[in-house]
Amino acid sequence: MDTRTRTAARRHARGAVRPLVIAIIAIIALLAIGAWFLIIKPHQELVMEDGGGHPSTPVSAAERAAPPPPANVAGMDIDQLLGEARKAINEQRYLAPAGNNAFEFYLRVLTKQPGNQVASDALRETFPFAATSAEQAVNSRDFNEAQRQIDLLAKADPANFTLTILRSKLDAQRKLLDKQQQDVVDQQKAQLAAAQKAAADKLAADQLAAAEQQKARLAEQQKAAQARVVQPTPQQQTAAAQPLQSEQSPAASAAGGQNSDAVLLRASPARFPTAAMRARQEGWVMVSFTVGADGRTSDVKVVDAQPRHVFERAALDAIEKYRFTPAMKGGVAVDSVKQQRIEFKL
């Protein structure tokens, strides 16, 4: 009976302890909640009020516009600097603009009074929000402004690890921008080189085609010009084809005392000058020359030409290659002087 009584007493005691533990836990939780609302939160709000208001409070675009910096900042006392800092915090001007932001005002306070608790607490409390502002400057690639804000944060808390992260991001963004700019430059250079090569290839092909066309055209014109140069008349060719009486029968020629003029035996076409052909220029040359007793030409001279100094050389070269049946006087071959007009037509 005693054993059963003791067991029942223990069970009864354990059942009584459980509600007590729950009640104690509930009381502790209520005390913690009450302490947060009655002590901790009012203290934080008081600190933030002294520092310039809650940093996370959103502001409108009009409020975000930075007012002009106050005059004679260097001459302000601590209370004036704290007042300007609170105003900057309310407008979320943690690090910008330069010369008119909360961190610079608080740092000036600490310069004047190194142990100022309000400035120290405000810098510590607003550091994460200021770091966010610096990170936004990094992300927007405003590198000079980002560097200035990071340097300002370093003055407030040089050992904060956030500075290492911000500096790394700034360096990475700079390298990324440099790479992107270099890629654009390289792409533009490649496009320009390709365009220049294509233009050069097209120009070379066009020039080659034009040269081939010009060469073929000149060849056709020269061939046509040579065909149009004045050739010996049919009568001259017939006379030239007949064998010389003096050669066939010298004795008979001498006996008969035959007289005759020099007759063209073989003509050489005059070469049409290339420059005149390109200029599509036509003309004529009157040439005087001596037909020797051997039927060869000599003392070839230009009597007249139109135009001058264009076709003379070609005419002289052609006459020098002419061959004649020499003039006969009393059955004897003698020298004779002749003139011939050579036409140059396209």
Coordinates of C-alpha atoms in Angstrom, one line a residue:
M1 CA 0.0 0.0 0.0
D2 CA 2.8 2.4 0.8
T3 CA 4.4 1.8 -2.6
R4 CA 1.3 2.5 -4.5
T5 CA 0.8 5.6 -2.5
R6 CA 4.3 6.9 -3.3
T7 CA 3.9 6.2 -7.0
A8 CA 0.6 8.1 -7.1
A9 CA 2.2 11.0 -5.3
R10 CA 5.0 11.2 -7.8
R11 CA 2.6 11.2 -10.7
H12 CA 0.5 13.9 -9.1
A13 CA 3.7 16.0 -8.5
R14 CA 4.8 15.7 -12.2
G15 CA 1.4 16.6 -13.4
A16 CA 1.5 19.7 -11.2
V17 CA 5.1 20.7 -12.4
R18 CA 4.1 20.9 -16.1
P19 CA 1.6 23.8 -15.9
L20 CA 4.1 25.6 -13.7
V21 CA 6.9 25.4 -16.3
I22 CA 4.5 26.6 -19.0
A23 CA 3.4 29.5 -16.9
I24 CA 7.1 30.5 -16.2
I25 CA 8.0 30.4 -19.9
A26 CA 4.9 32.5 -20.7
I27 CA 5.9 35.1 -18.1
I28 CA 9.5 35.3 -19.5
A29 CA 8.2 35.8 -23.0
L30 CA 5.8 38.5 -21.9
L31 CA 8.6 40.2 -20.0
A32 CA 10.9 40.0 -23.1
I33 CA 8.1 41.5 -25.3
G34 CA 7.4 44.2 -22.8
A35 CA 11.1 45.0 -22.5
W36 CA 11.4 45.3 -26.4
F37 CA 8.5 47.7 -26.6
L38 CA 9.0 49.6 -23.4
I39 CA 12.8 49.8 -23.1
I40 CA 14.8 48.7 -26.2
K41 CA 12.8 50.1 -29.0
P42 CA 12.3 53.5 -27.3
H43 CA 16.0 53.6 -26.7
Q44 CA 16.8 52.9 -30.3
E45 CA 14.4 55.5 -31.5
L46 CA 15.8 58.0 -29.1
V47 CA 19.3 57.3 -30.4
M48 CA 18.2 57.6 -34.0
E49 CA 16.3 60.8 -33.2
D50 CA 19.5 62.2 -31.7
G51 CA 21.4 61.0 -34.8
G52 CA 18.9 62.5 -37.3
G53 CA 15.9 60.1 -37.6
H54 CA 15.5 56.5 -38.8
P55 CA 17.7 55.8 -41.8
S56 CA 15.3 53.4 -43.5
T57 CA 12.4 55.9 -43.7
P58 CA 11.6 56.4 -47.4
V59 CA 11.7 59.9 -48.8
S60 CA 10.1 61.3 -51.9
A61 CA 12.1 62.4 -55.0
A62 CA 11.6 66.0 -54.0
E63 CA 13.0 65.4 -50.5
R64 CA 15.9 63.4 -52.1
A65 CA 17.1 66.5 -54.1
A66 CA 20.1 67.8 -52.3
P67 CA 19.9 71.4 -51.0
P68 CA 22.9 73.7 -51.5
P69 CA 25.7 73.1 -49.0
P70 CA 25.6 75.4 -45.9
A71 CA 27.9 78.3 -45.9
N72 CA 31.0 78.3 -43.7
V73 CA 30.9 74.7 -42.6
A74 CA 34.4 75.0 -41.1
G75 CA 33.1 77.7 -38.7
M76 CA 30.1 75.7 -37.4
D77 CA 30.0 74.5 -33.8
I78 CA 29.1 71.0 -32.7
D79 CA 25.4 71.6 -32.3
Q80 CA 25.2 73.2 -35.8
L81 CA 27.1 70.3 -37.4
L82 CA 24.8 67.8 -35.6
G83 CA 21.8 69.6 -36.8
E84 CA 23.0 69.6 -40.4
A85 CA 23.8 65.8 -40.0
R86 CA 20.3 65.1 -38.8
K87 CA 18.9 67.0 -41.8
A88 CA 21.1 65.0 -44.2
I89 CA 20.0 61.7 -42.6
N90 CA 16.3 62.6 -42.9
E91 CA 17.0 63.3 -46.6
Q92 CA 19.1 60.1 -47.0
R93 CA 22.2 62.1 -47.8
Y94 CA 24.5 59.7 -46.1
L95 CA 27.6 60.1 -48.3
A96 CA 26.5 62.4 -51.1
P97 CA 26.7 65.1 -52.3
A98 CA 30.3 65.9 -51.4
G99 CA 30.5 68.5 -48.7
N100 CA 26.8 68.2 -47.8
N101 CA 26.2 64.8 -46.3
A102 CA 25.7 63.2 -42.9
F103 CA 29.0 61.3 -42.7
E104 CA 31.1 64.4 -43.4
F105 CA 29.2 66.4 -40.8
Y106 CA 29.6 63.7 -38.2
L107 CA 33.3 63.3 -39.0
R108 CA 33.7 67.1 -38.5
V109 CA 32.0 66.7 -35.1
L110 CA 34.5 64.0 -34.1
T111 CA 37.4 66.1 -35.3
K112 CA 36.2 68.9 -33.0
Q113 CA 35.2 66.5 -30.2
P114 CA 36.7 63.0 -30.7
G115 CA 34.6 61.4 -27.9
N116 CA 31.2 62.7 -29.1
Q117 CA 28.9 59.8 -28.5
V118 CA 26.1 61.1 -30.6
A119 CA 28.3 61.3 -33.7
S120 CA 29.9 57.9 -33.0
D121 CA 26.6 56.1 -32.5
A122 CA 25.1 57.8 -35.6
L123 CA 28.0 56.7 -37.8
R124 CA 27.8 53.2 -36.5
E125 CA 24.1 52.9 -36.9
T126 CA 24.0 54.4 -40.4
F127 CA 27.1 52.7 -41.7
P128 CA 25.1 49.8 -43.4
F129 CA 22.8 52.3 -45.2
A130 CA 25.7 54.4 -46.3
A131 CA 27.5 51.3 -47.5
T132 CA 24.4 50.5 -49.6
S133 CA 24.6 54.0 -51.1
A134 CA 28.2 53.4 -52.0
E135 CA 27.3 50.0 -53.6
Q136 CA 24.7 51.8 -55.7
A137 CA 27.4 54.2 -57.0
V138 CA 29.6 51.2 -57.8
N139 CA 26.8 49.4 -59.7
S140 CA 26.0 52.5 -61.7
R141 CA 29.7 52.7 -62.7
D142 CA 30.1 56.2 -61.3
F143 CA 33.6 55.1 -60.3
N144 CA 35.0 58.4 -59.0
E145 CA 32.0 59.0 -56.8
A146 CA 32.0 55.4 -55.6
Q147 CA 35.7 55.8 -54.6
R148 CA 35.0 59.0 -52.8
Q149 CA 32.2 57.4 -50.8
I150 CA 34.3 54.3 -49.9
D151 CA 37.1 56.6 -48.7
L152 CA 34.5 58.4 -46.6
L153 CA 33.3 55.2 -45.1
A154 CA 36.9 54.2 -44.3
K155 CA 37.3 57.4 -42.3
A156 CA 34.3 56.4 -40.2
D157 CA 35.2 52.7 -39.7
P158 CA 38.4 51.7 -41.4
A159 CA 38.3 48.1 -40.0
N160 CA 34.8 47.3 -41.3
F161 CA 34.9 44.2 -43.6
T162 CA 32.2 45.8 -45.8
L163 CA 34.9 48.1 -47.2
T164 CA 36.8 45.1 -48.5
I165 CA 33.7 43.9 -50.3
L166 CA 33.0 47.4 -51.7
R167 CA 36.5 47.8 -52.9
S168 CA 36.4 44.4 -54.6
K169 CA 33.2 45.2 -56.3
L170 CA 34.5 48.5 -57.5
D171 CA 37.7 46.9 -58.9
A172 CA 35.6 44.2 -60.6
Q173 CA 33.3 46.7 -62.2
R174 CA 36.2 48.8 -63.5
K175 CA 37.8 45.7 -65.0
L176 CA 34.5 44.6 -66.5
L177 CA 34.0 48.1 -68.1
D178 CA 37.5 48.1 -69.4
K179 CA 37.0 44.7 -71.0
Q180 CA 33.7 45.7 -72.5
Q181 CA 35.2 48.8 -74.0
Q182 CA 38.1 46.9 -75.3
D183 CA 35.8 44.3 -76.9
V184 CA 33.9 47.1 -78.6
V185 CA 37.1 48.6 -79.9
D186 CA 38.3 45.2 -81.1
Q187 CA 35.0 44.6 -82.8
Q188 CA 35.1 48.0 -84.5
K189 CA 38.6 47.4 -85.7
A190 CA 37.7 44.0 -87.1
Q191 CA 34.7 45.4 -88.9
L192 CA 36.8 48.3 -90.3
A193 CA 39.5 45.9 -91.5
A194 CA 37.0 43.6 -93.1
A195 CA 35.3 46.5 -94.8
Q196 CA 38.7 47.9 -96.0
K197 CA 39.7 44.5 -97.3
A198 CA 36.4 44.0 -99.2
A199 CA 36.8 47.5 -100.7
A200 CA 40.4 46.9 -101.7
D201 CA 39.5 43.5 -103.3
K202 CA 36.6 45.1 -105.2
L203 CA 38.8 47.9 -106.4
A204 CA 41.5 45.5 -107.6
A205 CA 39.0 43.4 -109.4
D206 CA 37.4 46.4 -111.1
Q207 CA 40.8 47.8 -112.1
L208 CA 41.8 44.4 -113.5
A209 CA 38.5 44.1 -115.5
A210 CA 38.9 47.7 -116.8
A211 CA 42.5 47.0 -117.8
E212 CA 41.5 43.9 -119.7
Q213 CA 38.7 45.7 -121.4
Q214 CA 41.0 48.6 -122.3
K215 CA 43.6 46.2 -123.6
A216 CA 41.1 44.4 -125.8
R217 CA 39.7 47.7 -127.1
L218 CA 43.1 49.1 -128.0
A219 CA 44.0 45.8 -129.8
E220 CA 40.9 46.1 -131.9
Q221 CA 41.4 49.8 -132.6
Q222 CA 45.1 49.2 -133.6
K223 CA 44.1 46.3 -135.9
A224 CA 41.4 48.5 -137.5
A225 CA 43.8 51.4 -137.8
Q226 CA 46.4 49.3 -139.5
A227 CA 43.8 48.0 -141.9
R228 CA 42.9 51.6 -142.8
V229 CA 46.4 52.9 -143.5
V230 CA 46.7 53.8 -147.2
Q231 CA 47.8 50.8 -149.2
P232 CA 49.4 50.8 -152.7
T233 CA 46.9 51.2 -155.5
P234 CA 46.0 48.2 -157.6
Q235 CA 47.9 49.8 -160.5
Q236 CA 51.0 50.1 -158.4
Q237 CA 50.7 46.5 -157.2
T238 CA 50.2 45.3 -160.8
A239 CA 53.2 47.3 -161.9
A240 CA 55.3 46.0 -159.0
A241 CA 54.3 42.4 -159.8
Q242 CA 55.6 42.7 -163.3
P243 CA 59.3 41.7 -163.6
L244 CA 61.7 44.5 -164.4
Q245 CA 62.7 44.7 -168.0
S246 CA 66.2 45.6 -167.0
E247 CA 66.5 42.5 -164.9
Q248 CA 65.0 40.2 -167.5
S249 CA 67.0 41.5 -170.4
P250 CA 69.6 44.2 -169.6
A251 CA 70.9 44.2 -173.1
A252 CA 67.4 44.8 -174.6
S253 CA 66.8 47.6 -172.1
A254 CA 70.0 49.3 -172.9
A255 CA 69.4 49.0 -176.6
G256 CA 65.9 50.4 -176.5
G257 CA 66.8 53.3 -174.1
Q258 CA 63.7 52.7 -171.9
N259 CA 62.6 55.5 -169.5
S260 CA 60.2 54.9 -166.5
D261 CA 59.4 56.1 -163.0
A262 CA 60.0 54.2 -159.9
V263 CA 57.1 51.8 -159.1
L264 CA 56.2 50.5 -155.6
L265 CA 57.0 46.8 -155.3
R266 CA 56.3 46.2 -151.6
A267 CA 54.6 48.5 -149.1
S268 CA 54.8 48.2 -145.3
P269 CA 51.7 49.3 -143.3
A270 CA 52.3 52.2 -140.9
R271 CA 51.8 51.4 -137.2
F272 CA 49.1 53.5 -135.6
P273 CA 50.6 55.2 -132.5
T274 CA 49.2 53.9 -129.2
A275 CA 48.8 57.4 -127.7
A276 CA 46.8 58.6 -130.7
M277 CA 44.7 55.5 -130.6
R278 CA 43.8 56.1 -127.0
A279 CA 42.9 59.7 -127.7
R280 CA 41.0 58.5 -130.8
Q281 CA 43.0 61.0 -132.9
E282 CA 43.3 60.8 -136.7
G283 CA 45.6 62.5 -139.2
W284 CA 48.0 62.3 -142.2
V285 CA 51.6 62.7 -143.0
M286 CA 53.2 63.8 -146.4
V287 CA 56.6 62.2 -146.8
S288 CA 59.3 62.9 -149.3
F289 CA 62.0 60.2 -150.0
T290 CA 64.5 59.1 -152.6
V291 CA 64.2 55.8 -154.4
G292 CA 67.7 54.5 -155.1
A293 CA 68.9 52.5 -158.1
D294 CA 68.6 49.4 -155.9
G295 CA 64.9 50.1 -155.2
R296 CA 65.5 51.0 -151.5
T297 CA 64.3 54.3 -149.9
S298 CA 66.6 56.8 -148.4
D299 CA 66.6 60.5 -147.3
V300 CA 63.1 60.1 -145.9
K301 CA 61.7 63.4 -144.7
V302 CA 58.4 64.8 -143.5
V303 CA 57.0 67.5 -145.8
D304 CA 53.8 68.2 -143.9
A305 CA 51.7 66.6 -141.2
Q306 CA 48.3 67.1 -139.5
P307 CA 48.5 67.1 -136.5
R308 CA 52.1 67.8 -136.0
H309 CA 54.4 65.5 -133.9
V310 CA 51.9 62.7 -133.7
F311 CA 52.1 60.4 -136.7
E312 CA 55.5 61.4 -138.3
R313 CA 57.6 58.7 -136.7
A314 CA 55.2 55.9 -137.8
A315 CA 55.1 57.3 -141.3
L316 CA 58.9 57.5 -141.6
D317 CA 59.3 53.9 -140.3
A318 CA 56.8 52.6 -142.8
I319 CA 58.5 54.4 -145.8
E320 CA 61.9 53.1 -144.9
K321 CA 60.6 49.6 -145.4
Y322 CA 59.1 50.3 -148.8
R323 CA 60.7 48.6 -151.9
F324 CA 60.4 49.9 -155.4
T325 CA 61.3 49.1 -159.0
P326 CA 63.8 51.9 -159.6
A327 CA 63.3 54.6 -162.1
M328 CA 64.8 54.0 -165.5
K329 CA 66.5 56.6 -167.7
G330 CA 67.9 55.4 -171.1
G331 CA 67.5 51.8 -169.9
V332 CA 69.6 52.5 -166.8
A333 CA 68.3 52.4 -163.2
V334 CA 68.7 55.9 -161.6
D335 CA 67.8 57.6 -158.3
S336 CA 64.4 59.3 -158.1
V337 CA 62.5 61.5 -155.6
K338 CA 59.0 60.7 -154.7
Q339 CA 56.3 62.0 -152.3
Q340 CA 53.5 60.0 -150.6
R341 CA 50.7 60.9 -148.3
I342 CA 50.0 58.4 -145.6
E343 CA 46.6 58.6 -143.9
F344 CA 45.9 57.5 -140.3
K345 CA 42.2 56.8 -139.7
L346 CA 40.3 54.9 -137.0

